[in-house]
Coordinates of N, CA and C in Angstrom, one line a residue:
F1 N -3.1 19.4 -45.1 CA -2.8 19.5 -43.7 C -1.7 18.5 -43.4
I2 N -0.6 18.9 -42.8 CA 0.6 18.1 -42.5 C 0.7 18.1 -40.9
P3 N 0.5 17.0 -40.3 CA 0.6 17.0 -38.8 C 2.1 17.2 -38.4
C4 N 2.2 18.0 -37.4 CA 3.6 18.3 -36.8 C 3.6 18.0 -35.4
F5 N 4.7 17.5 -34.9 CA 4.8 17.2 -33.5 C 6.0 18.0 -32.9
F6 N 5.7 18.6 -31.8 CA 6.7 19.4 -31.1 C 6.9 19.0 -29.7
F7 N 8.1 18.7 -29.3 CA 8.5 18.2 -28.0 C 9.3 19.3 -27.3
P8 N 8.7 20.3 -26.8 CA 9.5 21.4 -26.2 C 10.3 21.0 -25.0
L9 N 10.0 20.0 -24.3 CA 10.7 19.6 -23.1 C 12.0 18.9 -23.4
F10 N 12.1 18.4 -24.6 CA 13.2 17.5 -24.9 C 14.1 18.0 -26.1
M11 N 14.5 19.3 -25.9 CA 15.4 19.8 -26.9 C 16.7 19.1 -26.9
N12 N 17.3 18.9 -28.1 CA 18.6 18.3 -28.3 C 18.6 16.8 -27.9
S13 N 17.4 16.1 -28.0 CA 17.3 14.7 -27.7 C 17.2 13.9 -28.9
D14 N 17.5 12.6 -28.8 CA 17.4 11.6 -29.9 C 15.9 11.3 -30.0
V15 N 15.3 11.7 -31.1 CA 13.9 11.6 -31.4 C 13.5 10.1 -31.4
S16 N 14.4 9.2 -31.7 CA 14.0 7.8 -31.7 C 13.6 7.3 -30.3
S17 N 14.0 8.0 -29.2 CA 13.7 7.7 -27.9 C 12.2 7.8 -27.6
F18 N 11.5 8.5 -28.4 CA 10.1 8.8 -28.2 C 9.2 7.7 -28.7
F19 N 9.7 6.7 -29.5 CA 8.9 5.7 -30.2 C 9.1 4.4 -29.3
P20 N 7.9 3.9 -28.9 CA 8.0 2.7 -28.1 C 8.6 1.5 -28.7
S21 N 9.3 0.7 -27.9 CA 9.8 -0.6 -28.4 C 8.6 -1.6 -28.6
S22 N 8.9 -2.8 -29.1 CA 7.9 -3.7 -29.4 C 7.2 -4.1 -28.0
A23 N 8.0 -4.0 -26.9 CA 7.4 -4.3 -25.6 C 6.6 -3.1 -25.1
G24 N 6.6 -1.9 -25.8 CA 5.8 -0.8 -25.4 C 6.5 0.2 -24.5
Y25 N 7.8 0.2 -24.4 CA 8.5 1.1 -23.5 C 9.3 2.1 -24.4
V26 N 9.4 3.3 -23.8 CA 10.3 4.3 -24.4 C 11.5 4.5 -23.5
W27 N 12.6 4.9 -24.0 CA 13.9 5.1 -23.3 C 13.6 6.2 -22.2
P28 N 14.1 6.0 -21.0 CA 13.8 6.9 -19.9 C 14.6 8.2 -19.9
I29 N 15.6 8.4 -20.7 CA 16.5 9.5 -20.6 C 17.0 9.9 -22.0
P30 N 16.1 10.5 -22.7 CA 16.3 10.9 -24.2 C 17.7 11.6 -24.3
G31 N 18.4 11.1 -25.3 CA 19.7 11.8 -25.7 C 20.9 11.2 -25.0
Y32 N 20.6 10.3 -24.0 CA 21.7 9.6 -23.3 C 21.6 8.1 -23.4
T33 N 22.5 7.4 -24.0 CA 22.4 6.0 -24.2 C 23.7 5.3 -23.7
S34 N 24.6 6.0 -23.1 CA 25.8 5.3 -22.7 C 25.5 4.5 -21.4
I35 N 25.7 3.2 -21.5 CA 25.5 2.3 -20.3 C 26.8 2.2 -19.6
T36 N 26.9 2.7 -18.4 CA 28.1 2.7 -17.6 C 28.2 1.5 -16.7
S37 N 27.1 0.8 -16.5 CA 27.2 -0.5 -15.8 C 25.9 -1.3 -16.2
F38 N 26.2 -2.5 -16.7 CA 25.1 -3.4 -17.2 C 24.5 -4.2 -16.1
F39 N 23.4 -4.8 -16.4 CA 22.7 -5.7 -15.5 C 23.5 -7.0 -15.3
G40 N 23.6 -7.5 -14.1 CA 24.2 -8.7 -13.8 C 25.5 -8.6 -13.0
K41 N 26.3 -9.7 -13.0 CA 27.5 -9.8 -12.1 C 28.5 -8.7 -12.5
R42 N 29.1 -8.1 -11.5 CA 30.1 -7.0 -11.7 C 31.0 -6.9 -10.5
V43 N 32.0 -6.1 -10.7 CA 32.9 -5.7 -9.5 C 32.2 -4.5 -8.9
S44 N 32.0 -4.5 -7.6 CA 31.3 -3.3 -7.0 C 32.2 -2.1 -7.2
P45 N 31.5 -1.0 -7.7 CA 32.3 0.2 -8.0 C 32.6 1.1 -6.7
T46 N 31.8 0.8 -5.6 CA 32.0 1.6 -4.4 C 31.4 0.8 -3.3
A47 N 31.8 1.2 -2.1 CA 31.4 0.6 -0.9 C 29.8 0.7 -0.8
G48 N 29.1 -0.5 -0.5 CA 27.7 -0.5 -0.4 C 27.0 -0.9 -1.7
A49 N 27.8 -0.8 -2.8 CA 27.2 -1.3 -4.1 C 27.2 -2.8 -4.2
S50 N 26.2 -3.3 -4.9 CA 26.1 -4.8 -5.0 C 27.1 -5.3 -6.0
S51 N 27.5 -6.6 -5.9 CA 28.3 -7.2 -6.9 C 27.4 -7.9 -8.0
F52 N 26.1 -7.9 -7.7 CA 25.1 -8.3 -8.8 C 24.2 -7.1 -9.0
H53 N 24.4 -6.4 -10.1 CA 23.7 -5.2 -10.4 C 22.3 -5.5 -10.9
K54 N 21.3 -5.0 -10.2 CA 19.9 -5.3 -10.5 C 19.3 -4.2 -11.4
G55 N 20.0 -3.7 -12.3 CA 19.5 -2.7 -13.2 C 20.6 -2.3 -14.2
I56 N 20.4 -1.2 -14.8 CA 21.5 -0.6 -15.7 C 21.7 0.9 -15.2
D57 N 22.9 1.3 -15.5 CA 23.3 2.7 -15.2 C 23.5 3.4 -16.5
I58 N 22.8 4.5 -16.6 CA 22.9 5.4 -17.8 C 23.6 6.7 -17.5
G59 N 24.8 6.9 -18.0 CA 25.6 8.1 -17.6 C 24.9 9.3 -18.2
A60 N 24.7 10.3 -17.3 CA 24.1 11.6 -17.7 C 24.4 12.7 -16.6
P61 N 24.5 13.9 -17.0 CA 24.8 15.0 -16.0 C 23.6 15.3 -15.2
E62 N 23.9 15.9 -14.0 CA 22.8 16.4 -13.1 C 21.8 17.2 -13.9
N63 N 20.6 17.1 -13.5 CA 19.4 17.9 -14.1 C 19.0 17.4 -15.5
T64 N 19.5 16.3 -16.0 CA 19.0 15.7 -17.2 C 17.6 15.2 -17.0
Q65 N 16.7 15.5 -17.9 CA 15.3 15.1 -17.8 C 15.1 13.6 -17.9
L66 N 14.2 13.1 -17.1 CA 13.8 11.7 -17.0 C 12.3 11.6 -17.4
I67 N 12.0 10.7 -18.3 CA 10.6 10.6 -18.7 C 10.0 9.2 -18.3
A68 N 8.7 9.1 -18.2 CA 8.0 7.9 -17.9 C 8.2 6.9 -19.1
T69 N 8.8 5.7 -18.9 CA 8.9 4.7 -19.9 C 7.6 4.2 -20.4
V70 N 6.6 4.2 -19.5 CA 5.3 3.7 -19.8 C 4.3 4.6 -19.0
S71 N 3.0 4.5 -19.3 CA 2.0 5.1 -18.5 C 1.8 4.3 -17.3
G72 N 1.5 4.9 -16.2 CA 1.3 4.2 -15.0 C 1.1 5.1 -13.8
T73 N 1.3 4.6 -12.6 CA 1.1 5.3 -11.3 C 2.4 5.4 -10.6
I74 N 2.7 6.5 -10.0 CA 3.9 6.7 -9.2 C 3.6 6.0 -7.8
T75 N 4.4 5.0 -7.5 CA 4.1 4.2 -6.3 C 5.1 4.5 -5.2
Y76 N 6.2 5.3 -5.5 CA 7.1 5.7 -4.4 C 8.0 6.8 -4.9
T77 N 8.2 7.8 -3.9 CA 9.2 8.8 -4.1 C 9.9 9.0 -2.7
G78 N 11.2 9.0 -2.7 CA 11.8 9.2 -1.4 C 13.3 8.7 -1.5
F79 N 13.9 8.7 -0.4 CA 15.3 8.2 -0.3 C 15.2 6.7 0.0
L80 N 16.0 5.9 -0.8 CA 15.9 4.4 -0.7 C 17.3 3.8 -0.6
G81 N 18.0 4.1 0.4 CA 19.3 3.5 0.7 C 20.3 3.6 -0.5
G82 N 20.8 2.5 -1.0 CA 21.8 2.5 -2.1 C 21.4 3.2 -3.3
G83 N 20.1 3.2 -3.6 CA 19.5 3.8 -4.7 C 19.4 5.4 -4.6
G84 N 19.6 5.9 -3.4 CA 19.5 7.3 -3.2 C 18.1 7.7 -3.4
Y85 N 17.9 9.0 -3.8 CA 16.5 9.5 -4.1 C 16.0 8.7 -5.3
T86 N 14.8 8.2 -5.1 CA 14.2 7.2 -6.0 C 12.8 7.6 -6.4
I87 N 12.4 7.3 -7.7 CA 11.0 7.3 -8.1 C 10.7 5.9 -8.6
T88 N 9.5 5.4 -8.2 CA 9.1 4.1 -8.7 C 7.7 4.3 -9.4
L89 N 7.7 3.8 -10.7 CA 6.6 3.9 -11.5 C 6.0 2.5 -11.8
S90 N 4.7 2.3 -11.6 CA 4.1 1.0 -11.8 C 3.0 1.0 -12.8
P91 N 3.3 0.4 -14.0 CA 2.2 0.4 -15.0 C 1.1 -0.6 -14.7
D92 N 1.4 -1.6 -13.8 CA 0.4 -2.5 -13.4 C 0.8 -3.0 -12.0
E93 N 0.0 -3.9 -11.4 CA 0.3 -4.4 -10.1 C 1.5 -5.3 -10.0
N94 N 2.0 -5.8 -11.2 CA 3.1 -6.8 -11.2 C 4.4 -6.2 -11.6
T95 N 4.5 -4.9 -12.1 CA 5.7 -4.4 -12.6 C 6.0 -3.1 -11.9
K96 N 7.3 -3.0 -11.6 CA 7.9 -1.8 -10.9 C 9.1 -1.3 -11.6
I97 N 9.1 -0.1 -12.0 CA 10.3 0.5 -12.7 C 10.8 1.6 -11.8
T98 N 12.1 1.4 -11.4 CA 12.7 2.3 -10.4 C 13.7 3.2 -11.2
Y99 N 13.7 4.5 -10.8 CA 14.6 5.5 -11.3 C 15.4 5.9 -10.1
C100 N 16.6 5.6 -10.0 CA 17.4 5.8 -8.8 C 18.5 6.9 -9.0
H101 N 18.9 7.6 -7.9 CA 19.9 8.7 -7.9 C 19.3 9.9 -8.6
V102 N 18.0 10.1 -8.4 CA 17.3 11.3 -9.0 C 17.4 12.5 -8.1
S103 N 16.9 13.6 -8.6 CA 16.9 14.8 -7.8 C 15.9 14.7 -6.7
P104 N 16.3 15.2 -5.5 CA 15.4 15.2 -4.4 C 14.3 16.2 -4.5
N105 N 14.3 17.1 -5.5 CA 13.2 18.0 -5.8 C 12.2 17.4 -6.7
F106 N 11.4 16.5 -6.1 CA 10.4 15.7 -6.9 C 9.4 16.5 -7.5
I107 N 9.1 16.2 -8.8 CA 8.0 16.9 -9.5 C 6.7 16.0 -9.6
V108 N 6.9 14.7 -9.2 CA 5.7 13.8 -9.1 C 5.7 13.3 -7.6
K109 N 4.5 12.8 -7.3 CA 4.4 12.2 -5.9 C 3.6 10.9 -6.0
K110 N 3.7 10.2 -4.9 CA 3.0 8.9 -4.8 C 1.6 9.1 -5.1
G111 N 1.0 8.2 -6.0 CA -0.4 8.3 -6.3 C -0.6 9.0 -7.7
D112 N 0.4 9.8 -8.2 CA 0.2 10.5 -9.4 C 0.1 9.5 -10.6
N113 N -0.8 9.7 -11.5 CA -0.9 9.0 -12.7 C -0.1 9.7 -13.8
V114 N 0.8 9.1 -14.5 CA 1.6 9.7 -15.5 C 1.4 9.0 -16.8
L115 N 1.7 9.7 -17.9 CA 1.6 9.2 -19.2 C 3.0 8.9 -19.8
Q116 N 3.1 7.9 -20.6 CA 4.3 7.6 -21.3 C 4.9 8.8 -21.9
G117 N 6.2 9.1 -21.7 CA 6.8 10.2 -22.3 C 6.8 11.5 -21.4
Q118 N 6.0 11.5 -20.3 CA 5.8 12.6 -19.5 C 7.1 12.8 -18.6
L119 N 7.5 14.1 -18.5 CA 8.6 14.4 -17.6 C 8.2 14.0 -16.1
I120 N 9.1 13.2 -15.5 CA 8.8 12.8 -14.1 C 9.9 13.2 -13.1
G121 N 11.0 13.6 -13.6 CA 12.1 14.0 -12.7 C 13.4 14.3 -13.4
F122 N 14.4 14.4 -12.7 CA 15.7 14.8 -13.2 C 16.8 14.0 -12.6
V123 N 17.9 13.7 -13.3 CA 19.1 13.1 -12.7 C 19.5 14.0 -11.5
G124 N 19.8 13.3 -10.4 CA 20.1 14.0 -9.2 C 21.6 14.3 -9.1
P125 N 21.9 15.1 -8.0 CA 23.3 15.4 -7.8 C 24.1 14.3 -7.2
M126 N 25.4 14.3 -7.3 CA 26.2 13.3 -6.7 C 26.2 13.5 -5.1
Y127 N 26.2 14.7 -4.7 CA 26.3 14.9 -3.2 C 25.0 15.5 -2.7
I128 N 24.6 14.9 -1.5 CA 23.4 15.4 -0.8 C 23.7 15.6 0.7
D129 N 23.0 16.4 1.3 CA 23.2 16.6 2.8 C 21.9 16.4 3.5
N130 N 22.0 16.3 4.8 CA 20.8 16.2 5.7 C 19.8 15.1 5.3
V131 N 20.3 13.9 5.0 CA 19.4 12.8 4.8 C 19.6 11.9 6.0
P132 N 18.7 11.8 6.9 CA 18.8 11.0 8.1 C 19.1 9.5 7.7
G133 N 20.1 8.9 8.3 CA 20.4 7.5 8.1 C 21.2 7.2 6.8
N134 N 21.6 8.2 6.0 CA 22.3 8.0 4.8 C 23.7 7.5 5.2
Q135 N 24.0 6.2 4.8 CA 25.3 5.6 5.1 C 26.2 5.7 3.9
Y136 N 25.9 6.4 2.8 CA 26.7 6.4 1.7 C 27.5 7.7 1.6
H137 N 28.8 7.5 1.4 CA 29.8 8.6 1.3 C 30.9 8.4 0.3
D138 N 31.5 9.4 -0.2 CA 32.7 9.2 -1.1 C 33.9 9.0 -0.2
A139 N 35.1 8.9 -0.8 CA 36.3 8.6 -0.1 C 36.7 9.7 0.9
S140 N 36.2 10.9 0.6 CA 36.5 12.1 1.5 C 35.5 12.2 2.6
G141 N 34.4 11.4 2.6 CA 33.4 11.5 3.7 C 32.2 12.3 3.3
R142 N 32.1 12.9 2.1 CA 31.0 13.6 1.7 C 29.8 12.7 1.4
P143 N 28.6 13.0 1.9 CA 27.5 12.1 1.7 C 27.0 12.2 0.3
T144 N 26.7 11.0 -0.3 CA 26.3 10.9 -1.7 C 24.9 10.4 -1.8
N145 N 24.4 10.6 -3.0 CA 23.0 10.2 -3.3 C 22.8 8.7 -3.6
G146 N 23.1 8.0 -2.5 CA 23.1 6.5 -2.6 C 24.5 6.0 -2.9
A147 N 24.6 4.7 -3.3 CA 25.9 4.1 -3.6 C 26.2 4.5 -5.1
M148 N 27.1 5.5 -5.2 CA 27.4 6.0 -6.6 C 28.8 6.6 -6.6
T149 N 29.3 6.7 -7.8 CA 30.6 7.3 -8.0 C 30.5 8.5 -9.0
G150 N 29.4 8.8 -9.5 CA 29.2 9.9 -10.4 C 27.7 10.0 -10.8
T151 N 27.3 11.1 -11.4 CA 25.9 11.3 -11.7 C 25.5 10.3 -12.9
H152 N 24.3 9.7 -12.7 CA 23.7 8.8 -13.7 C 22.3 8.5 -13.2
L153 N 21.6 7.8 -14.1 CA 20.3 7.2 -13.8 C 20.5 5.7 -13.6
H154 N 20.1 5.2 -12.5 CA 20.1 3.7 -12.3 C 18.6 3.3 -12.6
L155 N 18.4 2.5 -13.6 CA 17.1 2.0 -14.0 C 16.9 0.6 -13.6
G156 N 16.0 0.3 -12.8 CA 15.7 -1.1 -12.4 C 14.3 -1.5 -12.8
V157 N 14.1 -2.8 -13.1 CA 12.8 -3.3 -13.5 C 12.5 -4.6 -12.7
R158 N 11.4 -4.6 -12.0 CA 11.0 -5.8 -11.4 C 9.6 -6.3 -11.9
I159 N 9.5 -7.5 -12.3 CA 8.3 -8.1 -12.8 C 8.0 -9.3 -11.9
N160 N 6.8 -9.2 -11.2 CA 6.5 -10.3 -10.2 C 7.6 -10.4 -9.2
E161 N 8.1 -9.2 -8.7 CA 9.2 -9.1 -7.7 C 10.5 -9.7 -8.1
E162 N 10.7 -10.1 -9.4 CA 12.0 -10.6 -9.9 C 12.6 -9.5 -10.8
Y163 N 13.9 -9.2 -10.5 CA 14.6 -8.2 -11.3 C 14.9 -8.8 -12.7
V164 N 14.6 -8.0 -13.7 CA 14.9 -8.3 -15.1 C 15.8 -7.3 -15.7
D165 N 16.6 -7.7 -16.7 CA 17.5 -6.7 -17.4 C 16.6 -5.7 -18.1
P166 N 16.7 -4.4 -17.7 CA 15.9 -3.4 -18.4 C 16.1 -3.3 -19.9
L167 N 17.3 -3.7 -20.4 CA 17.6 -3.6 -21.8 C 16.7 -4.5 -22.6
S168 N 16.2 -5.5 -22.0 CA 15.3 -6.5 -22.6 C 14.0 -5.8 -23.1
L169 N 13.7 -4.7 -22.5 CA 12.4 -3.9 -22.8 C 12.6 -2.9 -23.9
F170 N 13.8 -2.7 -24.3 CA 14.1 -1.6 -25.3 C 14.7 -2.2 -26.6
E171 N 14.3 -1.5 -27.7 CA 15.0 -1.8 -29.0 C 15.7 -0.5 -29.3
T172 N 17.0 -0.5 -29.1 CA 17.7 0.7 -29.4 C 19.2 0.4 -29.7
N173 N 19.8 1.2 -30.4 CA 21.3 1.0 -30.6 C 22.0 1.8 -29.6
L174 N 22.5 1.1 -28.6 CA 23.2 1.7 -27.5 C 24.7 1.9 -27.8
S175 N 25.2 3.0 -27.5 CA 26.6 3.2 -27.7 C 27.4 3.1 -26.4
S176 N 28.7 3.0 -26.5 CA 29.5 3.0 -25.3 C 29.9 4.4 -24.8
S177 N 29.6 5.4 -25.6 CA 29.8 6.8 -25.1 C 28.8 7.6 -25.9
D178 N 28.5 8.8 -25.3 CA 27.5 9.7 -25.9 C 28.1 10.6 -26.9

């Protein structure tokens, strides 16, 4: 008997993304490892974006699958200002993992318990309409999915309400391009 594992939801993905780091986290966006903006001080890429980046941006096209980095409870889904459409996953009461600029077509909801590696959403579109109070727009005035210049996942991690560099949770060889 030879055990086999099949991941039908993650075709064409980097299989190393499925194995937890020593901290117990798996990469949130299998197959995409290009960091387009790192944690920390930066030049703001667009109006409304912070000059201190409280997460990492992982470049990926719209509709790219997002998975739970750890098992936990979904504690927020909705539009969250500069983060645009957002999903927050909490593995415990002190940790919050935010997935920003996601698709507004949520497949999880607040209160859902999810397992590590479970599909929880998709990278969202650049442009969105009909979001009351959305102050984010591109140079031509089109409303965007938060403060952004292109499709990507913004991954933020807060432990005891302090932002930490998400890369500190992962052991992976990250490239500068996919």
